[in-house]
Short mmCIF file of C-alpha atoms in Angstrom, two decimals:
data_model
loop_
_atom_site.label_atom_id
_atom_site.label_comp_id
_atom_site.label_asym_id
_atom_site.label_seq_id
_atom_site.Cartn_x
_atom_site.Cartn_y
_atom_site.Cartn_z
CA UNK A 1 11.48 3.03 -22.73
CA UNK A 2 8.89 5.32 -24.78
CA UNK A 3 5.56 3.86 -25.34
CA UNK A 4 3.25 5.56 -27.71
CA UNK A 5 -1.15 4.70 -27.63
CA UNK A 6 -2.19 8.48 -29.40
CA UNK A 7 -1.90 6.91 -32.84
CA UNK A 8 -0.38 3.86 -33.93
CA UNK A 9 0.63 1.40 -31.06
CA UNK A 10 4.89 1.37 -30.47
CA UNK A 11 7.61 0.49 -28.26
CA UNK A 12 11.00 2.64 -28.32
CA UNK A 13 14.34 0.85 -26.31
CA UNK A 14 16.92 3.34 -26.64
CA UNK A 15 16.34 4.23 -30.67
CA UNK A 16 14.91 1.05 -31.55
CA UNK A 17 11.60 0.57 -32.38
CA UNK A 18 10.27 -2.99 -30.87
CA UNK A 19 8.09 -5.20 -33.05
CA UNK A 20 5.36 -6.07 -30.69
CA UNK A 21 4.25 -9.50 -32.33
CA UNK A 22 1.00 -10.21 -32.87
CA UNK A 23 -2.47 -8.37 -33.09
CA UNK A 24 -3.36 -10.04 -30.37
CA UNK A 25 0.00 -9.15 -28.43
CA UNK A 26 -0.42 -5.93 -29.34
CA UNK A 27 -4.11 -5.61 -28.20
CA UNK A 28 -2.95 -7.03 -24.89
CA UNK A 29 -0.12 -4.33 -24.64
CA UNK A 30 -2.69 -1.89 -25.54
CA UNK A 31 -5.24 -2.54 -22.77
CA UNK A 32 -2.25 -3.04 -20.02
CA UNK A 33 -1.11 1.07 -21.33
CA UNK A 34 -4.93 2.61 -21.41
CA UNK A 35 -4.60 1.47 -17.58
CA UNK A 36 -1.23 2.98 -16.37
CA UNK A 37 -0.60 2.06 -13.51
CA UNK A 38 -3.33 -0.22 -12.74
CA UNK A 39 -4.18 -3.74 -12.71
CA UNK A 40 -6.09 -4.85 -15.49
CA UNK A 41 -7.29 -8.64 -14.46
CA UNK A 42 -6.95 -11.68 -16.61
CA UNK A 43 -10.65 -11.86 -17.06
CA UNK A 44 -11.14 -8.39 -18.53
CA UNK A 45 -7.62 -8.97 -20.67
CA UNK A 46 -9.74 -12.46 -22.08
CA UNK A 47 -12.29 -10.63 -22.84
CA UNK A 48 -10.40 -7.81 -24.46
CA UNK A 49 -8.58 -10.46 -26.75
CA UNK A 50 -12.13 -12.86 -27.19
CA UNK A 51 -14.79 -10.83 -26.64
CA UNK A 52 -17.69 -12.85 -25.27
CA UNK A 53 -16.21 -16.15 -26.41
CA UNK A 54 -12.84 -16.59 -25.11
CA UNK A 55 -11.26 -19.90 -25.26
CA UNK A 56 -11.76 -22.53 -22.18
CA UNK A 57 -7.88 -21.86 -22.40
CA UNK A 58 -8.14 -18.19 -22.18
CA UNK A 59 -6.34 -17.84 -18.84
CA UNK A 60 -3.59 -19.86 -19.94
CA UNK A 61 -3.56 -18.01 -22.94
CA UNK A 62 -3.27 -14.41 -21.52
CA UNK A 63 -0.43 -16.17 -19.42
CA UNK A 64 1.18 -17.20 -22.36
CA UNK A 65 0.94 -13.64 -24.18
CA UNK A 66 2.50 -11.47 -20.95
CA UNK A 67 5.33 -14.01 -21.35
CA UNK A 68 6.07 -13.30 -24.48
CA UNK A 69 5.49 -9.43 -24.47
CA UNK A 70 8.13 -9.53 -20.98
CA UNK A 71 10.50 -11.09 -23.62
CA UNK A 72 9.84 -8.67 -26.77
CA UNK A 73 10.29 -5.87 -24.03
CA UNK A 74 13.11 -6.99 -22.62
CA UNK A 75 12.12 -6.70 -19.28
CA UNK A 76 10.74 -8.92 -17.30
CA UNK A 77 9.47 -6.26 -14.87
CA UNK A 78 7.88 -3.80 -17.19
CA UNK A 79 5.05 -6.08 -17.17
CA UNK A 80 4.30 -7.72 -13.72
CA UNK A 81 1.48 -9.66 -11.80
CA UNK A 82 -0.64 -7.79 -9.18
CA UNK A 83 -3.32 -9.92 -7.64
CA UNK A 84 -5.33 -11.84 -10.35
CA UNK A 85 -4.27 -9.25 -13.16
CA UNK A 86 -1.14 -7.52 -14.74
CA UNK A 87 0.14 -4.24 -14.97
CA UNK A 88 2.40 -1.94 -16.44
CA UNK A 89 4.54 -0.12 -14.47
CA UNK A 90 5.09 3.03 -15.72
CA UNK A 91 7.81 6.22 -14.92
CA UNK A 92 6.67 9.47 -15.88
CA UNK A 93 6.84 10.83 -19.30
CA UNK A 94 7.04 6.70 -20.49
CA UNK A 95 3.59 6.87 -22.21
CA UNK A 96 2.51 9.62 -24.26
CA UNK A 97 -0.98 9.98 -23.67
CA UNK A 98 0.06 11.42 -20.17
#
């Protein structure tokens, strides 16, 4: 899997670009990459997606968006859990900003 941030956010399986959903799905995607490697927790992902007024569902929200990104990825392990936040785990030469 290829995942490009320098420039327009995409996802290449194979030689298929993936359509990563919504703006907010992508935004989410977005923050997870700029953090390779690293957990990014669900309150800095609400506030990513809200700003400073997320939804009293917010956690459930960002929840509900990783779901859905693990299925548009194909993947369930390209995105996973790591204390109270999510990463992406990344191989080397995956992302091209490194």
């Amino acid at each position: 899997m290829k995942f490009g941030i320098l420039g327009p956010l995409t996802v290449w399986r194979d030689a298929d670009q993936l359509e990563l959903g919504t703006p907010k799905a992508r935004v989410l995607l977005a923050v997870l990459l700029c953090q390779a490697g690293r957990a990014v927790s669900e309150d800095q992902l609400a506030e990513a997606l809200w700003g400073d007024a997320p939804p009293k569902s917010a956690t459930k929200n960002v929840q509900t968006y990783v779901h859905r990104l693990r299925r548009r990825l194909g993947d369930p392990a390209r995105v996973v859990r790591q204390g109270s936040g999510y990463l992406v785990p990344l191989v080397r030469d995956e992302l091209d900003a490194a």
